[in-house]
Short mmCIF file of C-alpha atoms in Angstrom, two decimals:
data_model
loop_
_atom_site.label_atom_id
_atom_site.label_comp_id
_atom_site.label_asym_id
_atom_site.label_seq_id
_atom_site.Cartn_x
_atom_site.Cartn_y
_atom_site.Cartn_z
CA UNK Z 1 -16.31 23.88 15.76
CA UNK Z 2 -14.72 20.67 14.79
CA UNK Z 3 -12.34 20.41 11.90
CA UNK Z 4 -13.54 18.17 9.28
CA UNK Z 5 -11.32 15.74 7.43
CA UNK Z 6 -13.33 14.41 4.04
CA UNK Z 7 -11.40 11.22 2.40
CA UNK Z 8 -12.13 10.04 -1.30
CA UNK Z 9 -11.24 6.06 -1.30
CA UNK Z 10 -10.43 4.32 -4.87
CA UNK Z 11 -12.17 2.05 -3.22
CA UNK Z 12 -14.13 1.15 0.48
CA UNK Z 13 -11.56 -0.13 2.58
CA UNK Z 14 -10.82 -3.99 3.00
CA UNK Z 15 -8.25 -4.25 5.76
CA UNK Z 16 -8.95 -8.20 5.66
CA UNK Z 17 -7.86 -8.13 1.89
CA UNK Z 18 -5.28 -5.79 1.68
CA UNK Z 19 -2.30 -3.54 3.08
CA UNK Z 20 -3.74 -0.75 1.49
CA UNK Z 21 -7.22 -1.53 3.28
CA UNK Z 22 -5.53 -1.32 6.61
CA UNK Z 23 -3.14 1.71 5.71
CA UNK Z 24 -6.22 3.89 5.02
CA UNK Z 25 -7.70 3.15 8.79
CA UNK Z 26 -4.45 3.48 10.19
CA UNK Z 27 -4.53 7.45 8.28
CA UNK Z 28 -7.88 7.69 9.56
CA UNK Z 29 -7.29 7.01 13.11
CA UNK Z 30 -4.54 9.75 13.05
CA UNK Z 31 -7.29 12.45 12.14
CA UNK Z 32 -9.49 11.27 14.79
CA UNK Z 33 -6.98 11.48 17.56
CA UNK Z 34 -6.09 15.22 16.29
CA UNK Z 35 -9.97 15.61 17.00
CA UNK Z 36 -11.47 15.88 13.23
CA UNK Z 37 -14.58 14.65 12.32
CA UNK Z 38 -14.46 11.82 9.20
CA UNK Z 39 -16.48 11.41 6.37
CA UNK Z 40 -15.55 8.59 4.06
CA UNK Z 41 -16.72 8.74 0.51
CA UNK Z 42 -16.41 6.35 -2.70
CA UNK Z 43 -17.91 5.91 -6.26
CA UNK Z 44 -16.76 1.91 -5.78
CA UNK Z 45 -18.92 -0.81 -4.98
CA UNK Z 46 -18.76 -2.08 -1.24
CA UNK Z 47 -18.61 -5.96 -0.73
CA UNK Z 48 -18.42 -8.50 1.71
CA UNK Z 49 -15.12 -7.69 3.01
CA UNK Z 50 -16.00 -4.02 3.56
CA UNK Z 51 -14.94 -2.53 6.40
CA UNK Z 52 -17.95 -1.18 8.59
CA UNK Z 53 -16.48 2.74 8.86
CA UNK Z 54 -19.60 3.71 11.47
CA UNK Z 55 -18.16 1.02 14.21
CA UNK Z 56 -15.32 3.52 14.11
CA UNK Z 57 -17.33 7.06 14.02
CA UNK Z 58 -16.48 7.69 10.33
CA UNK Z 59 -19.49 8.86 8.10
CA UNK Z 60 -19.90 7.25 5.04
CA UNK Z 61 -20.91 9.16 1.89
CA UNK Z 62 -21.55 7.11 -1.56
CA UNK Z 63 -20.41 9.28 -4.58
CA UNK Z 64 -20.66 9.23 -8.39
CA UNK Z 65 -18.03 9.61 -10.96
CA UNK Z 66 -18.28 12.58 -13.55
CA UNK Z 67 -20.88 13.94 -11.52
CA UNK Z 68 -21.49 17.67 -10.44
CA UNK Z 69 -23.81 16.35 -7.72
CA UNK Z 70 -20.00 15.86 -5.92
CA UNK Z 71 -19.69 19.46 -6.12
CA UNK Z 72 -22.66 20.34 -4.07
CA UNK Z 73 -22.30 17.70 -1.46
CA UNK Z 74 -18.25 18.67 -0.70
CA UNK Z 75 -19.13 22.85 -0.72
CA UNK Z 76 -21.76 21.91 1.72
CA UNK Z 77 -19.34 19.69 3.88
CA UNK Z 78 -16.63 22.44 3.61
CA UNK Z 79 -13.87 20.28 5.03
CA UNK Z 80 -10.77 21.66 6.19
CA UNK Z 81 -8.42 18.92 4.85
CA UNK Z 82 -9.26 16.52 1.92
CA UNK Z 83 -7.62 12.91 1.51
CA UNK Z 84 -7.57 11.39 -1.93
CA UNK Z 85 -6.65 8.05 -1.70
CA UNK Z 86 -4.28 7.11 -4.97
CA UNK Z 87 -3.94 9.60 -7.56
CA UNK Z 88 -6.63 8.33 -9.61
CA UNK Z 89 -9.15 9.49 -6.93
CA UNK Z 90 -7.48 12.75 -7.57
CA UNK Z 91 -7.66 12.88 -11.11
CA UNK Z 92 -11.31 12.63 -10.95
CA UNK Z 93 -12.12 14.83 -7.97
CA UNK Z 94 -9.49 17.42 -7.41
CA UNK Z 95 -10.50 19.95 -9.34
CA UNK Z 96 -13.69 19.95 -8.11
CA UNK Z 97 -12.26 20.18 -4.88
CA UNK Z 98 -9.96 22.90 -5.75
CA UNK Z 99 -13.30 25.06 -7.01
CA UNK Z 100 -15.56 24.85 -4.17
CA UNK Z 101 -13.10 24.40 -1.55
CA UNK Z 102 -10.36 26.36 -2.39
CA UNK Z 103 -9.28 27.04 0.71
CA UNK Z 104 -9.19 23.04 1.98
CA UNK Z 105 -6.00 21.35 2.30
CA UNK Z 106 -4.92 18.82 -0.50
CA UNK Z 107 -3.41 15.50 0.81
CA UNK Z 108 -2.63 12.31 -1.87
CA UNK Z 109 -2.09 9.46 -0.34
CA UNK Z 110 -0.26 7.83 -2.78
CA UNK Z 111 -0.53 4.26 -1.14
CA UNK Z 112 3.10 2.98 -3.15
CA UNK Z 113 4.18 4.54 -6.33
CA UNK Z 114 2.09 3.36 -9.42
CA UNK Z 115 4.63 4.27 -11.73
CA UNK Z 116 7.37 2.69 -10.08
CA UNK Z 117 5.28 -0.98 -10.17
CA UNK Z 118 4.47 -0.21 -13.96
CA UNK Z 119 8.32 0.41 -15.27
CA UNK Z 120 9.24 -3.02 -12.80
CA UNK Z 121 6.63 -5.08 -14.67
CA UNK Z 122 7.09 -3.77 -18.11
CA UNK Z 123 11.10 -4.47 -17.27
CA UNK Z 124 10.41 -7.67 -15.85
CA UNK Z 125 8.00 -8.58 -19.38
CA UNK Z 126 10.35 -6.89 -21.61
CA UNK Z 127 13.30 -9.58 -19.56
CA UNK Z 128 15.38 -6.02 -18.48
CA UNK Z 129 16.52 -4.12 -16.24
CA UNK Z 130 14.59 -0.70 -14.81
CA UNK Z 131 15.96 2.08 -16.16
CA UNK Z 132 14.86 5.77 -16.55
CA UNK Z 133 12.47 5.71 -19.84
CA UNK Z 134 10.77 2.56 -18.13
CA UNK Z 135 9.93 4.87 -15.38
CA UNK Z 136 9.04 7.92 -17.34
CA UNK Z 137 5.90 6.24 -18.29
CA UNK Z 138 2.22 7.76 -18.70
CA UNK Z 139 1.58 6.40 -15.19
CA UNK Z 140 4.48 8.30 -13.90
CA UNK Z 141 3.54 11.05 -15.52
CA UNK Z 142 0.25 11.67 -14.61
CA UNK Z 143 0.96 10.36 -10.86
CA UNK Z 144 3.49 13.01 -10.34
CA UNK Z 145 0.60 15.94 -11.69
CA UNK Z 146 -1.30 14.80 -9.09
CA UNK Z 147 1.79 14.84 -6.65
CA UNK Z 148 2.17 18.94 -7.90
CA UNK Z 149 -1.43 19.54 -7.52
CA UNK Z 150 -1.81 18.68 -4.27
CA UNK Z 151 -0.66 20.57 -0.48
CA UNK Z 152 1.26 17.24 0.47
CA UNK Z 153 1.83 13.64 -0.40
CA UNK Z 154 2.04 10.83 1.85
CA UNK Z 155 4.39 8.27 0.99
CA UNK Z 156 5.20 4.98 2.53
CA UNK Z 157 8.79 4.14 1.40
CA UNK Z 158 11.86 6.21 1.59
CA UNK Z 159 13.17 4.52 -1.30
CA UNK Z 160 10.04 5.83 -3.19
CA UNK Z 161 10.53 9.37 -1.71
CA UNK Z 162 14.96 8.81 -2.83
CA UNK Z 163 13.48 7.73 -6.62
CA UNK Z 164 11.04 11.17 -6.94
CA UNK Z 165 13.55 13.48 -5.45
CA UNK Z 166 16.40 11.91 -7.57
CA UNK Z 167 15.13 10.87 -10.59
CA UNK Z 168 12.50 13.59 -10.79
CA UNK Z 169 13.47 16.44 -8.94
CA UNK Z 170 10.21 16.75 -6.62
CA UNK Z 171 10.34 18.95 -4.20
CA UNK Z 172 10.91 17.59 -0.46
CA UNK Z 173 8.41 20.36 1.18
CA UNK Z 174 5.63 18.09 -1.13
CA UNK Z 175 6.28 14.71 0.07
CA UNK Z 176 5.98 13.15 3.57
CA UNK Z 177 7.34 9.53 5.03
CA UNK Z 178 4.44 7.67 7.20
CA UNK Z 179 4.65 4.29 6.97
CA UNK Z 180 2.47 1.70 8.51
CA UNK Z 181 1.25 2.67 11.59
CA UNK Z 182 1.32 -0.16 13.99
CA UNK Z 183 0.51 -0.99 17.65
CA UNK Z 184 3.60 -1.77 19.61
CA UNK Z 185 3.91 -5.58 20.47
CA UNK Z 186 4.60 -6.00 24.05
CA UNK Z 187 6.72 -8.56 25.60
CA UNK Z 188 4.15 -11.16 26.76
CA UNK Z 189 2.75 -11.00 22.94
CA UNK Z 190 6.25 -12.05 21.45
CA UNK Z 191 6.67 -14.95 24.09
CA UNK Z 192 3.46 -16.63 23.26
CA UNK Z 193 4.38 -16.79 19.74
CA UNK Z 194 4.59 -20.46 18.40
CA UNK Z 195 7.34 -21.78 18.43
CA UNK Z 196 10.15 -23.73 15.80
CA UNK Z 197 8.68 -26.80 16.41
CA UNK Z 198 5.04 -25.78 16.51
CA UNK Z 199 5.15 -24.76 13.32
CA UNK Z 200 5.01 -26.22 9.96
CA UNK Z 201 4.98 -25.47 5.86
CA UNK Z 202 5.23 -22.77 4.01
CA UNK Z 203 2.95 -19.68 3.30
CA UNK Z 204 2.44 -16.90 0.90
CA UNK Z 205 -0.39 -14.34 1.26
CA UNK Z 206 -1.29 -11.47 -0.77
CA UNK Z 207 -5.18 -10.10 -2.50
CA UNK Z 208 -5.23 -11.53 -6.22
CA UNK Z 209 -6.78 -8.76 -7.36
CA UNK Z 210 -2.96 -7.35 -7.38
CA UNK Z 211 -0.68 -7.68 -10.15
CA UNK Z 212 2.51 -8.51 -8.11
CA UNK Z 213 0.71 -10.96 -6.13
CA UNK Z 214 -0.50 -13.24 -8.72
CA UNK Z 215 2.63 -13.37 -11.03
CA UNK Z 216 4.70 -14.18 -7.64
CA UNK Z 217 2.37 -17.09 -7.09
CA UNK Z 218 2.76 -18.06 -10.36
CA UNK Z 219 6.87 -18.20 -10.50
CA UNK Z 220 6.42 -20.00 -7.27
CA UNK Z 221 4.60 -22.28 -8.53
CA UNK Z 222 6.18 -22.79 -11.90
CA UNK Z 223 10.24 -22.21 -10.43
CA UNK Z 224 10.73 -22.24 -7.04
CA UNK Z 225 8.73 -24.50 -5.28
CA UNK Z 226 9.80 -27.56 -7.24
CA UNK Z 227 13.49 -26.87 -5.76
CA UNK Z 228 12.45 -26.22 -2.14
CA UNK Z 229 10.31 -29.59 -2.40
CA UNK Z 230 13.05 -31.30 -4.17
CA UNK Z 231 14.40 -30.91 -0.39
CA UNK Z 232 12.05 -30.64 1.59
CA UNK Z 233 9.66 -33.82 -0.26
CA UNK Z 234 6.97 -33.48 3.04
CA UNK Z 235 6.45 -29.15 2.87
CA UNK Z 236 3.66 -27.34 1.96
CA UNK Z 237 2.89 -24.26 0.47
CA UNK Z 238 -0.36 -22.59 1.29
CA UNK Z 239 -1.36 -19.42 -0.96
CA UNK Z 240 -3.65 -17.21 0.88
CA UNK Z 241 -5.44 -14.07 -0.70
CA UNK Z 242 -8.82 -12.52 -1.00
CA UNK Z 243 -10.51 -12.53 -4.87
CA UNK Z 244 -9.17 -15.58 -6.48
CA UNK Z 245 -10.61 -16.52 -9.63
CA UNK Z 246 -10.21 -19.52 -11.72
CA UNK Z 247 -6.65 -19.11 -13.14
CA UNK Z 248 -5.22 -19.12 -9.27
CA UNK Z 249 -7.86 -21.61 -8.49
CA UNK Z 250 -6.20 -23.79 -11.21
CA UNK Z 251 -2.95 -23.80 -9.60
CA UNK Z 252 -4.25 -25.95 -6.72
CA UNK Z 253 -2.17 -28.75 -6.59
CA UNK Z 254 -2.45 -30.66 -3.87
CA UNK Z 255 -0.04 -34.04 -4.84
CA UNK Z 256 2.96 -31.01 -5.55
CA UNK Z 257 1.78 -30.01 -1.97
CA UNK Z 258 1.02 -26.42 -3.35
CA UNK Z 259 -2.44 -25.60 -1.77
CA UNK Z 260 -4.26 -22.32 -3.05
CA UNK Z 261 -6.59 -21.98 0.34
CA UNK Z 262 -8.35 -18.90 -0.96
CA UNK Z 263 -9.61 -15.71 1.71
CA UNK Z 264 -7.71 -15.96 5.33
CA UNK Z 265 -10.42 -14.65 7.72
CA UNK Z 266 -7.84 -13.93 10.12
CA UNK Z 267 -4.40 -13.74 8.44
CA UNK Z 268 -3.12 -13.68 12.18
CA UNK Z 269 -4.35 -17.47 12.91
CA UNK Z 270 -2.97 -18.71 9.62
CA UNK Z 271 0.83 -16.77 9.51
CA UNK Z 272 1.68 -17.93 13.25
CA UNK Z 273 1.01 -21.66 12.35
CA UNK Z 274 3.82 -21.47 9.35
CA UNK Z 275 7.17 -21.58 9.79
CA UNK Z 276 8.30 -19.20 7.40
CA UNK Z 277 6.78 -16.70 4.20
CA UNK Z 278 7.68 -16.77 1.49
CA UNK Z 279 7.47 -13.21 -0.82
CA UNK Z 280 8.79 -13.88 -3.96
CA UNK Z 281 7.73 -10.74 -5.54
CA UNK Z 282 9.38 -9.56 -9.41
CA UNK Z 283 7.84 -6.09 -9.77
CA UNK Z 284 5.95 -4.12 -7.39
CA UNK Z 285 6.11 -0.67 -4.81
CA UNK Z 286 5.29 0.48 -1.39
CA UNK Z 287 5.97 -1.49 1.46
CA UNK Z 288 4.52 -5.49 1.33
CA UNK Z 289 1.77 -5.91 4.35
CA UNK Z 290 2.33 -9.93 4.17
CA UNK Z 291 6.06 -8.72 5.49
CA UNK Z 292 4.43 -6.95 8.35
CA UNK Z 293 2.04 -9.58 8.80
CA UNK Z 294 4.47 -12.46 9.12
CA UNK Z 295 6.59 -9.95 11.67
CA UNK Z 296 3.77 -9.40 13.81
CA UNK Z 297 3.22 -13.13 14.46
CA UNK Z 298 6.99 -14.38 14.75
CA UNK Z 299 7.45 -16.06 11.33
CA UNK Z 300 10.65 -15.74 9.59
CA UNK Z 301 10.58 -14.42 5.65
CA UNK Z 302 12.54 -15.26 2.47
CA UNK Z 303 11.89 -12.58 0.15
CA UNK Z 304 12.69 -10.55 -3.09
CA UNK Z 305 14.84 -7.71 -2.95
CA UNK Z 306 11.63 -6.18 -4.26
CA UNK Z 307 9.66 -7.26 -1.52
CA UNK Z 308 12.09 -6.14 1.40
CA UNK Z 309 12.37 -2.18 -0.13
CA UNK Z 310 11.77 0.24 2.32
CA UNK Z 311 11.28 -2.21 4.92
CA UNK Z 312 14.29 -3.02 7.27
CA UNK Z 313 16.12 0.90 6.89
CA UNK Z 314 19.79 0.56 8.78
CA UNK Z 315 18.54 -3.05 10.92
CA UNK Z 316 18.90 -6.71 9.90
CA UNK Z 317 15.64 -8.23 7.82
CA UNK Z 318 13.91 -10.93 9.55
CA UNK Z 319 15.09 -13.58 6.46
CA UNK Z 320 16.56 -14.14 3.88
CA UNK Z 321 16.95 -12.04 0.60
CA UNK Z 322 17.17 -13.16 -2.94
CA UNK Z 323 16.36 -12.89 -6.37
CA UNK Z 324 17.61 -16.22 -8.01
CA UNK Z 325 15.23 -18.70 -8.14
CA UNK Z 326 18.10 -21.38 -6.98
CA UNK Z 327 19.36 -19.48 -4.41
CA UNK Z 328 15.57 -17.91 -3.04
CA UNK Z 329 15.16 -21.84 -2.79
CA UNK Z 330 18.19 -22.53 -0.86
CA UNK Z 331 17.52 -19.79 1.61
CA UNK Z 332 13.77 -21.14 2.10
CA UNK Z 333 15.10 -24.79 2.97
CA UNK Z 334 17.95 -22.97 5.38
CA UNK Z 335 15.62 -20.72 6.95
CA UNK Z 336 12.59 -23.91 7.38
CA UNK Z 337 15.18 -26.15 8.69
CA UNK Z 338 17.68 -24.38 10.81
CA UNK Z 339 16.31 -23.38 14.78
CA UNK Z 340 19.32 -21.03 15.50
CA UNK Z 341 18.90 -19.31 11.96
CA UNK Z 342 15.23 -19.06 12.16
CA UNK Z 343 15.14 -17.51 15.67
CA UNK Z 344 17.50 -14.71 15.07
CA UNK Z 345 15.46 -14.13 11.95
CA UNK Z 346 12.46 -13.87 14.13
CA UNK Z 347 13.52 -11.58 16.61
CA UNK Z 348 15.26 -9.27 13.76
CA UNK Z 349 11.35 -9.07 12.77
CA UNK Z 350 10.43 -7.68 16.18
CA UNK Z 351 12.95 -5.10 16.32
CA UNK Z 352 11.92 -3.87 12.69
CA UNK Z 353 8.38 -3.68 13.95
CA UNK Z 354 9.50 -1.70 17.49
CA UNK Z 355 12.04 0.84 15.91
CA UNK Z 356 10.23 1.19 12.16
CA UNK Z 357 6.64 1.32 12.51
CA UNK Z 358 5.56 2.13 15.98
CA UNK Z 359 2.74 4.66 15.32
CA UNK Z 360 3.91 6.36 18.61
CA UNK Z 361 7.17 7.43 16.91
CA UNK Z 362 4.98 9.36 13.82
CA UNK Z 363 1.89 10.23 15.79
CA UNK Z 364 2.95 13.94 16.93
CA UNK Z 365 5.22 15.06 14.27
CA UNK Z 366 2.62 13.98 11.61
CA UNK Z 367 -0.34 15.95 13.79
CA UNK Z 368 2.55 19.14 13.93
CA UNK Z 369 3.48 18.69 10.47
CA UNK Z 370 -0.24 19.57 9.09
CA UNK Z 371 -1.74 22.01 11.99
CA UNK Z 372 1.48 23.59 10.59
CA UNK Z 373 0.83 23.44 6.49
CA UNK Z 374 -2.78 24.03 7.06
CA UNK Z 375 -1.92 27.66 9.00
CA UNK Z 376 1.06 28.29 5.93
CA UNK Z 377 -0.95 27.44 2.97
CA UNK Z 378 -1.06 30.42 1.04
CA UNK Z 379 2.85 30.15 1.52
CA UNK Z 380 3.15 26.63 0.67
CA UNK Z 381 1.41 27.23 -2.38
CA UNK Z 382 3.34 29.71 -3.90
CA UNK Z 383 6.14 27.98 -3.21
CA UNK Z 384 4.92 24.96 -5.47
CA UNK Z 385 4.58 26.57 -8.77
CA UNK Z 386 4.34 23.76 -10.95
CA UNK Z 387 1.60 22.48 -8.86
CA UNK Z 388 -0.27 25.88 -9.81
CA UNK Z 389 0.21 25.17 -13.86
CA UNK Z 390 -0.83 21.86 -13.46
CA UNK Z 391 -3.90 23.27 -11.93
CA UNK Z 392 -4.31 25.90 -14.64
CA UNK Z 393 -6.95 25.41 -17.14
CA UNK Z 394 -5.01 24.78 -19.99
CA UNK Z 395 -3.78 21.50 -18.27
CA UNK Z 396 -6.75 20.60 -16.71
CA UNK Z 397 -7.78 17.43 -19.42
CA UNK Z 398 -9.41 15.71 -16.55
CA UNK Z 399 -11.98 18.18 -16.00
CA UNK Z 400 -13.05 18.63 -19.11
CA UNK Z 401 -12.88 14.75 -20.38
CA UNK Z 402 -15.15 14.30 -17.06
CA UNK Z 403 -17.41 17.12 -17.72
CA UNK Z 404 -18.23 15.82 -21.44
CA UNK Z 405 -19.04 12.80 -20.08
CA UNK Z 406 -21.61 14.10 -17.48
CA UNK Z 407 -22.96 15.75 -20.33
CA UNK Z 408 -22.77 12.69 -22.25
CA UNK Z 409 -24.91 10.93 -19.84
CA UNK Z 410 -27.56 13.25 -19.43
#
C-alpha cells in the first residue's frame, strides 16, 4: 500500500505570488518522487492565483477551523507523515493530529522564522538594534512549541537553524536544512540570457501582502531612489508584486520614473528584461525568492544584508551588499552602469544557484533522512522531552481555546 503524505497549508499555494507558494510544491514534489500519495488541505480561501494541485496528482481537501469534522476526515486518511505548513497551521491542527494519528510523523515546515521577522521589525520601529528580548517575543515563543511538538522541522536558512541552536538551545536532531529546491540551469539556458546592453531599469518584486515587502518599497521610494536617479536622471524602477492595494497603488509615480506595475504573470519575462534588482529589505527571514528569481534569469542584485542571509554560504553574492541608503545607492548606479562589474556579478549568481540549491544535491539525503525518523520514532520521541510537555494537557491552550469555540458556534 502506498504511504500517504497529508499537508495542512496556511494557505492554497500561489507559486506566481510568492516564494513560499513555490517552496511548498517544491516539498511536495519530494514526497511524490519517494512514491507517497498527496492530499492537500486548507481552511483558506482559494483565489485566482491558486495553484491547480490536481494537474500535479495532489488531492485537494477543503477544511474548517475549530472543527472536529477535521478529526474524522484525518483518522480516516490515516497518513503516515503529516506536513503543517507554518506553525500556525500547527497550532490549530496538531493536536488533533497527535489524537487520531498518533502514530503519523510530525513535520513543520516553518517556511522562515516568524519570530526572527517580528524582533527585526519591532527593532527596526523601535530605531535599534536586534537583540535577545526582541527575539524572545510571543511569536518566538509559541513558534518554537510548535518546533518541540513536532518529529522534525524544516528550515530554509542556516543562519535561522545557527540563531535556534544558539540563542535557544534547540536541539539539532529537531531541525533540518532544505532550501529551495531548484532545477539545475544548463549551459545553453545561461547563454541565451539577455545581455548588458539588452537590458534596461531597475526592478523590485515581492507579494504586498508581506510586511518586508511593502516597507522596502516604501524606503525605496521615500530614500533611495531619489539618489540612484539623481545619477542615473533616465532609470526606472518597476515594483512588481501580487495584492497591491491602494497605499502601494499611491506610490505610482511615473514623472520620478518609479512605476508600481502591479501582478507579474511571469516574473521570468519581466526580471530578464532589467538590468539589475534591487532588494532593499529592513526586517525580514528565510531566504528572499526575488534573489533566486533574479539569479535564475542573469540579473545582477543590490541588496540588504537582510536580504542576502542564508543565501550565498562560503561563494561570492551576485551584487552588491548594503545597508546605507547612500551607499545601497552608489552600489545600484555601479552595478547598472559598469559591464565588467555586472557580468561577474551575474555569473557569481549562477554558481550560487548550481552549488546551493540544486534539488539533486538534497533529493536522497532528505528521502534517507525521513524513511529513517519514520522507522525510529518511538526513539526520536523520547529523546525530545520538551516536545512531550508541550504536548501534555496542561499546556495544551490551543486545544481547548479551539474546542470552546466549536462549542461556541454550535
Amino acid at each position: 500500500m502506498k504511504k500517504k503524505l497529508l499537508v495542512i497549508g496556511f494557505v492554497w499555494p500561489e507559486p506566481k505570488s510568492s516564494a513560499a507558494g513555490s517552496r511548498i510544491l517544491q516539498i511536495i514534489a519530494q514526497f511524490q518522487n519517494q512514491g507517497y500519495v498527496v492530499v492537500f488541505s486548507s481552511a483558506a480561501k482559494t483565489s485566482q492565483n491558486t495553484f491547480d494541485l490536481n494537474s500535479i496528482n495532489v488531492e485537494t481537501k477543503p477544511i474548517h477551523l475549530n472543527d472536529s469534522g477535521f478529526d474524522d476526515f484525518v483518522k480516516a486518511l490515516n497518513p503516515n507523515v503529516v506536513l503543517f505548513d507554518r506553525f500556525m497551521t500547527e497550532e490549530q491542527y496538531g493536536w488533533r493530529v497527535s489524537e487520531q494519528c498518533p502514530n503519523a510523523f510530525r513535520i513543520l515546515d516553518t517556511e522562515d522564522f516568524h519570530g526572527l521577522r517580528k524582533a527585526r521589525e519591532v527593532a527596526l520601529k523601535q530605531n535599534e538594534s536586534v537583540t535577545k528580548s526582541h527575539l524572545q517575543n510571543d511569536t518566538t515563543k509559541r513558534e518554537i512549541a510548535s518546533i518541540y511538538r513536532c518529529d522534525l522541522s524544516l528550515m530554509i536558512s542556516e543562519a535561522e537553524i545557527e540563531i535556534l541552536t544558539n540563542q535557544f538551545k534547540i536541539d539539532k536532531s529537531l531541525l533540518y536544512y532544505l532550501p529551495f529546491l531548484l532545477e539545475p540551469i544548463s549551459e545553453d539556458e545561461k547563454n541565451q540570457v539577455p545581455t548588458f546592453e539588452a537590458r534596461q531599469h531597475f526592478i523590485t518584486i515581492g507579494n504586498f501582502l508581506h510586511a518586508p515587502n511593502y516597507d522596502a518599497v516604501l524606503y525605496l521610494k521615500q530614500t533611495i531612489w531619489p539618489l540612484i536617479r539623481k545619477k542615473i536622471p533616465k532609470a526606472e524602477l518597476h515594483i512588481y508584486g501580487a495584492y497591491e492595494s491602494q497605499k502601494v497603488t499611491q506610490l505610482n509615480k511615473p514623472k520620478e520614473g518609479f512605476f508600481i506595475k502591479g501582478f507579474a504573470e511571469d516574473v521570468n519575462v519581466v526580471m530578464e528584461q532589467a538590468r539589475v534588482c534591487l532588494a532593499s529589505l529592513r526586517f525580514g527571514a528565510g531566504l528572499k525568492g526575488k534573489l533566486i528569481d533574479a539569479m535564475q534569469n542573469g540579473t545582477p542584485c543590490v541588496m540588504s544584508t537582510i536580504a542576502a542571509e542564508g543565501m550565498f554560504g562560503e561563494l561570492e553574492s551576485n551584487g552588491l551588499i548594503g545597508d546605507n541608503p547612500e551607499a545601497f545607492a552608489d552600489k545600484a548606479v555601479a552595478l547598472y552602469t559598469n559591464l565588467d562589474l555586472w557580468s561577474v556579478k551575474k555569473n557569481n549568481g549562477f554558481k550560487v544557484l548550481d552549488q546551493r540549491f540544486n534539488k539533486a544535491n538534497f533529493e536522497g539525503n532528505f528521502a534517507t533522512h525521513v524513511n529513517w525518523l519514520s522507522n525510529h520514532l518511538e526513539t526520536h520521541r523520547q529523546n525530545n522531552f520538551i516536545g512531550q510537555l508541550f504536548r501534555h494537557q496542561s499546556m495544551q491552550s490551543t486545544k481547548y481555546m479551539s474546542k470552546w469555540i466549536e462549542a461556541k458556534n454550535k
